[in-house]
Coordinates of C-alpha atoms and ligand atoms in Angstrom, one line a residue:
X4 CA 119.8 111.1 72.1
X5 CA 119.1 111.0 75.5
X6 CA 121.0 107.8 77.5
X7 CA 119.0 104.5 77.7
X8 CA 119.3 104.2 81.4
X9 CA 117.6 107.8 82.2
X10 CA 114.9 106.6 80.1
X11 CA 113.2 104.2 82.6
X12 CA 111.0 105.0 85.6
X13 CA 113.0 105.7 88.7
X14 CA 112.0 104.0 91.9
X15 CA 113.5 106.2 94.6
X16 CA 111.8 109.0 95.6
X17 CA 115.0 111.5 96.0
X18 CA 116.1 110.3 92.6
X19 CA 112.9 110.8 90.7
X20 CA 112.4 114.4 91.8
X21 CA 116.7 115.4 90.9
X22 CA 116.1 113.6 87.5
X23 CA 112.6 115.0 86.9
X24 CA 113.7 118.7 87.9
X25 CA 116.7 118.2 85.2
X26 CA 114.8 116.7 82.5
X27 CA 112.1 119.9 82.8
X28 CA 114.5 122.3 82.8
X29 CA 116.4 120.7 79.8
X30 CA 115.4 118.7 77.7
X31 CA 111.5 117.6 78.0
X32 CA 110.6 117.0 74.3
X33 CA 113.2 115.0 73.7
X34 CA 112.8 112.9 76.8
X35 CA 109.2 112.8 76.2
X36 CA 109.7 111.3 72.8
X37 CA 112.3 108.8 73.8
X38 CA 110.2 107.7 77.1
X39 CA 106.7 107.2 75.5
X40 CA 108.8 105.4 72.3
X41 CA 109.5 102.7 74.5
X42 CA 105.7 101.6 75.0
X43 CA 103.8 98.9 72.9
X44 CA 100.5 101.5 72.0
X45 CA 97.7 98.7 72.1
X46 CA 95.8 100.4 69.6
X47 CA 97.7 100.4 65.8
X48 CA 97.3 104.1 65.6
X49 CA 97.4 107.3 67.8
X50 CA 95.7 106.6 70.7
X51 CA 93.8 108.9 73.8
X52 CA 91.8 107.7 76.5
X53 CA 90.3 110.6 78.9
X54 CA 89.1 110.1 82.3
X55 CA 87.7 112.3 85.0
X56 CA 87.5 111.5 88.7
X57 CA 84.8 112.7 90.7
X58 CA 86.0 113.4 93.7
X59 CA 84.1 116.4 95.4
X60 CA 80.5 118.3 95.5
X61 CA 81.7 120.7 93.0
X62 CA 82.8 117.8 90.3
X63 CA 79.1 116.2 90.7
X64 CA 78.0 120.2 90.2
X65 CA 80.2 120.2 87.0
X66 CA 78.6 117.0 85.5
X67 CA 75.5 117.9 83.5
X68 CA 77.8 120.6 81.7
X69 CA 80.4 117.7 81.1
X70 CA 78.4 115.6 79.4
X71 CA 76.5 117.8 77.5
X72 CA 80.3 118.7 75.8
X73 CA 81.0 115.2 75.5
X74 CA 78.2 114.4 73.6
X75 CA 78.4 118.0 71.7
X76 CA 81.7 116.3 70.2
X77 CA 80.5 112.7 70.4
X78 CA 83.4 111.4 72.6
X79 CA 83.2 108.9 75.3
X80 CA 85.3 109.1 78.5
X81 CA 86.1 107.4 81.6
X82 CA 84.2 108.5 85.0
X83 CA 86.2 107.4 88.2
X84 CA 82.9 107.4 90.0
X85 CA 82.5 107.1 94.4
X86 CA 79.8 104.6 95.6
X87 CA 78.9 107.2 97.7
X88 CA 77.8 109.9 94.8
X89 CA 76.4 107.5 92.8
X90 CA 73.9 106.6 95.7
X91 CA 73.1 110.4 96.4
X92 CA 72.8 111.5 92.7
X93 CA 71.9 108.5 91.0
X94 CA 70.2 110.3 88.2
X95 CA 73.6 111.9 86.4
X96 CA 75.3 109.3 86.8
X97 CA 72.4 107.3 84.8
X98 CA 73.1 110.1 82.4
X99 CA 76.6 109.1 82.0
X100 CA 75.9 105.5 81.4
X101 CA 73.0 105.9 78.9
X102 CA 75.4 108.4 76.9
X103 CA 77.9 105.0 76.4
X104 CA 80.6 106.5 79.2
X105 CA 82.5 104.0 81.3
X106 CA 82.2 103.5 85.1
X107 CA 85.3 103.1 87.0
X108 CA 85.3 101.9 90.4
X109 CA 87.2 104.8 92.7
X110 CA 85.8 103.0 95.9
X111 CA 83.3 103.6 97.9
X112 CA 84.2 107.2 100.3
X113 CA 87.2 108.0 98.5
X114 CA 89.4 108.1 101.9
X115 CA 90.7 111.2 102.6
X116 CA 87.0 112.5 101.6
X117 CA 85.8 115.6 103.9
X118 CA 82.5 114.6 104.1
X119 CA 82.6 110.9 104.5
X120 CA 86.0 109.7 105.0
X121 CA 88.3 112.3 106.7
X122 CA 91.5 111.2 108.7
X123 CA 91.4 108.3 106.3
X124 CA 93.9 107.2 103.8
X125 CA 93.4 104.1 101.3
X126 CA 97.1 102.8 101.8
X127 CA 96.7 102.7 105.6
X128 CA 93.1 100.9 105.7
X129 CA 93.9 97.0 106.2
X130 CA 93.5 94.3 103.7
X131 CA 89.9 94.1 104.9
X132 CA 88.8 97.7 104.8
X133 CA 90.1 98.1 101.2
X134 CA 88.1 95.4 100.2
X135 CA 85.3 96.5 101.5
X136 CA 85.8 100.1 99.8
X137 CA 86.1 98.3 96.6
X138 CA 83.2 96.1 97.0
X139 CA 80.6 98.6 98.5
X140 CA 80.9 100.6 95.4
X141 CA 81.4 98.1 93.1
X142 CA 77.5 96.9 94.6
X143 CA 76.5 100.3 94.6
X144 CA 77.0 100.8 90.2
X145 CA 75.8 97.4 89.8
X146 CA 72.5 97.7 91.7
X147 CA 72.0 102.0 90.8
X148 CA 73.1 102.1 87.4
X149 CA 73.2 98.5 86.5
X150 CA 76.6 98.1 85.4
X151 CA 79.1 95.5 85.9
X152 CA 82.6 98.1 86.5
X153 CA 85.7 95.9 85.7
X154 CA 88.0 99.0 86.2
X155 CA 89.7 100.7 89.1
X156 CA 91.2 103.9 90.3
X157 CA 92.7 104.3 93.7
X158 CA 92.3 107.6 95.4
X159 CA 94.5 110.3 95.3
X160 CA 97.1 107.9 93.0
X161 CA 100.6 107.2 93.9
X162 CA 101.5 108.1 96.9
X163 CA 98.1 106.5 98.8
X164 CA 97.9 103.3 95.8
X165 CA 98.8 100.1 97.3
X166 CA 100.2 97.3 95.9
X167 CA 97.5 95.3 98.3
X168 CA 94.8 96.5 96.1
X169 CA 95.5 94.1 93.4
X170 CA 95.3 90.9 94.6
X171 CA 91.4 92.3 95.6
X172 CA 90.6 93.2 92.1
X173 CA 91.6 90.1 90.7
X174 CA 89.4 88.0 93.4
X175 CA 86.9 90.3 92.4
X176 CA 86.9 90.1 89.1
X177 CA 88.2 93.6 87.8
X178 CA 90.6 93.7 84.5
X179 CA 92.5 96.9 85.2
X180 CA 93.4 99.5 87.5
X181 CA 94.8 103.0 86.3
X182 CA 96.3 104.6 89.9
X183 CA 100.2 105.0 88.7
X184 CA 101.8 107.7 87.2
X185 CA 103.1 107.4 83.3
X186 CA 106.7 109.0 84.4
X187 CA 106.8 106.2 86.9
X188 CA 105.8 102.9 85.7
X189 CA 106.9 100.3 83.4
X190 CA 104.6 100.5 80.6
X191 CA 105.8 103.8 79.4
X192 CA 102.6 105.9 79.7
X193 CA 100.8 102.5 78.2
X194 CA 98.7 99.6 79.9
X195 CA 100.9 96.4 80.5
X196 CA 100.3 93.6 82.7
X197 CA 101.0 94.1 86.2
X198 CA 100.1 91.5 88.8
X199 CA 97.4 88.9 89.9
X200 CA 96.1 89.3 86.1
X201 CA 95.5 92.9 86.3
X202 CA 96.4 95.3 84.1
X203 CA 97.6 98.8 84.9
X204 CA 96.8 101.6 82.7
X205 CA 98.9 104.5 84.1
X206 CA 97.9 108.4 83.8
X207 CA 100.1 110.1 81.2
X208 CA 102.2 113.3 81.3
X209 CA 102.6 116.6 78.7
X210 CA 105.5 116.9 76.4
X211 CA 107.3 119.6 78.0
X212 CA 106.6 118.1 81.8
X213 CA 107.0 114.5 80.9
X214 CA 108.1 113.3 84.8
X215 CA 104.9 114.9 86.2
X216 CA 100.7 113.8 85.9
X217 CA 99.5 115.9 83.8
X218 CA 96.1 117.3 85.2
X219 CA 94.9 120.3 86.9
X220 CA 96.3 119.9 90.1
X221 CA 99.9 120.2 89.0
X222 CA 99.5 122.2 86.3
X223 CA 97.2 125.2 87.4
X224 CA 96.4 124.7 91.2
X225 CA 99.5 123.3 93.7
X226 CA 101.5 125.7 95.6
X227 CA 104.5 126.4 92.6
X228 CA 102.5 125.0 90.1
X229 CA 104.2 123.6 86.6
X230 CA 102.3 126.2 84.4
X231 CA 100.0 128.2 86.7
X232 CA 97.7 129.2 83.4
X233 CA 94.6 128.5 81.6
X234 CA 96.1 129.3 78.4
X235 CA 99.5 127.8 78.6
X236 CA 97.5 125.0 79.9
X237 CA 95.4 124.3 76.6
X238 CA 98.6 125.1 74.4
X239 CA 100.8 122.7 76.8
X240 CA 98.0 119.8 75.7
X241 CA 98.0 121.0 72.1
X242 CA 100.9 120.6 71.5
X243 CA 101.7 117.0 73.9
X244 CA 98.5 115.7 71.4
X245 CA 100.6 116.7 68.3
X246 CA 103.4 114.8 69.2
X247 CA 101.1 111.7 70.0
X248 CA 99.8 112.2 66.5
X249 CA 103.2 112.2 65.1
X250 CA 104.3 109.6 66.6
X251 CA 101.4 107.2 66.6
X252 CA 101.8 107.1 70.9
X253 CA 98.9 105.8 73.2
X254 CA 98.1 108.3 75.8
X255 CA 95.4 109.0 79.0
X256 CA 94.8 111.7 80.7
X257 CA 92.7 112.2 84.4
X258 CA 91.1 115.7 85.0
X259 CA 89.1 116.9 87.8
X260 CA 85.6 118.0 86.4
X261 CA 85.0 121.2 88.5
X262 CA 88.4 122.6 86.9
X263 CA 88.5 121.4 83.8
X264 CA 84.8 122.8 82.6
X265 CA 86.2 126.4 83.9
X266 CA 86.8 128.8 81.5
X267 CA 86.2 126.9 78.6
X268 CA 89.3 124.4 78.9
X269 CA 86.8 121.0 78.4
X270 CA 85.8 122.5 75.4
X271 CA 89.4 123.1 73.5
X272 CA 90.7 120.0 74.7
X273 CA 87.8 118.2 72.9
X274 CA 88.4 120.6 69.5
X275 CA 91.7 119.6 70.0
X276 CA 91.5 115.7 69.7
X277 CA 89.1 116.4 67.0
X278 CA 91.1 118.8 65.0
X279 CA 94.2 116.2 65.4
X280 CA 92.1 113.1 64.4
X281 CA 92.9 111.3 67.6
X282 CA 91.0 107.9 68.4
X283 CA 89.6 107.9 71.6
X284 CA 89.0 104.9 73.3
X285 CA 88.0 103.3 76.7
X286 CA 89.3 101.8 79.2
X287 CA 87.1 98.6 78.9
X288 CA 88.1 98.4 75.1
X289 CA 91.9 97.9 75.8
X290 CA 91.8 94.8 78.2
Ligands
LIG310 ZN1 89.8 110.9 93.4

């Protein structure tokens, strides 16, 4: 057993990275069992909610592939979706609605954008600009693909989400964000009430890296990265989704399309929540 006070989410920045580079080199499993014990799963069974944000020219490219697998293995996701996209390729993202996916509000350039929002970072707009980031694209779904988006994602997560973002959604009318980290929040890698009425769904973590996101970006593509490999990749989310299973946990992922369609990785993580008889769910269902 593990001691209680390790197994909470660590505020300070220097502490989180000793106690993260510990537990990895240690003893992950066990951590990762202990930490996601400690969450109330909303749903009464093993639980997986996956998400994709669309960030980037090449994630719109990857779409029509995406949602072809999707409906190959009739599972819904959630789309973290730019206003901007949705008002230059209105057309997919129709796609994605008609196929029963869910639209989540990840504003309206995505600051630090190269094409529309360089030099800018969501944290450092003021009160007014993130508003308006979070309203222009919640007016562009609405009046493109006629949806009402009661979810939201800040850009780039932690280090640029805000806790000024919240008090926004709530005047606006939104029911959830999911911009924090599982390793790094209080709900234990499941949604709990944060403020203004909002609740915060935070992005999970793998088994044997259960203090890190679990997506492409630390996994395969930093500088260093945790595994650095397509295989060990698919095998790292086998075997975080068996655990789940055994343990009846709640769990979401984010990946980025572009990556995640490469060499076949979309596809086995789909056979995989099949094979394991995972529920998924979305966002909307759980608040
Ligand atoms: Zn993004």
């Amino acid at each position: 057993m593990i001691p209680t006070p390790l197994i909470r989410p660590v505020k300070n920045k220097y502490m989180a990275y000793l106690l993260r580079k510990v537990v990895h080199l240690t003893f992950p499993e066990q951590y990762f069992t202990q930490f996601m014990g400690k969450q109330i799963n909303p749903c009464d069974e093993a639980a997986y909610v996956l998400t994709f944000d669309f960030d980037f020219e090449k994630d719109i490219a990857a779409f029509p592939l995406l949602l072809d697998m999707l409906k190959k293995h009739d599972i819904k996701a959630g789309f973290a979706v730019i206003g901007k996209f949705v008002e230059k390729y209105p057309d997919i993202h129709k796609r994605a609605v008609a196929e029963g996916h869910e639209i989540i509000n990840h504003t309206y350039t995505h600051p630090d954008n190269p094409h529309w929002a360089p030099d800018r970072f969501f944290n450092k707009l003021s009160y007014a600009e993130q508003k308006a980031e979070v309203e222009q694209a919640h007016e562009a779904i609405e009046k493109i693909l006629g949806v009402e988006s009661i979810g939201f994602r800040t850009p780039h997560y932690g280090n640029l989400h805000t806790e000024s973002v919240y008090p926004i959604l709530a005047e606006l009318g939104y029911k959830y964000s999911s911009s924090t980290a599982a390793c790094g929040y209080k709900g234990y890698g499941a949604p709990s009430l944060h403020s203004h009425g909002i609740t915060e769904i935070p992005t999970g973590c793998s088994l044997h890296f259960p203090l890190a996101i679990f997506d492409s970006w630390n996994m395969l593509r930093k500088s260093n990265p945790f595994l650095g490999d397509d295989l060990l990749f698919i095998e790292e989310f086998e075997a975080t989704i068996k655990v789940i299973r055994e343990h009846d946990l709640f769990l979401t992922h984010y990946f980025d399309p572009y990556d995640i369609v490469e060499n076949n990785k979309l596809e086995k993580i789909l056979q995989s929540l099949t094979e394991h008889q995972i529920m998924t769910i979305l966002y909307k269902d759980l608040v």
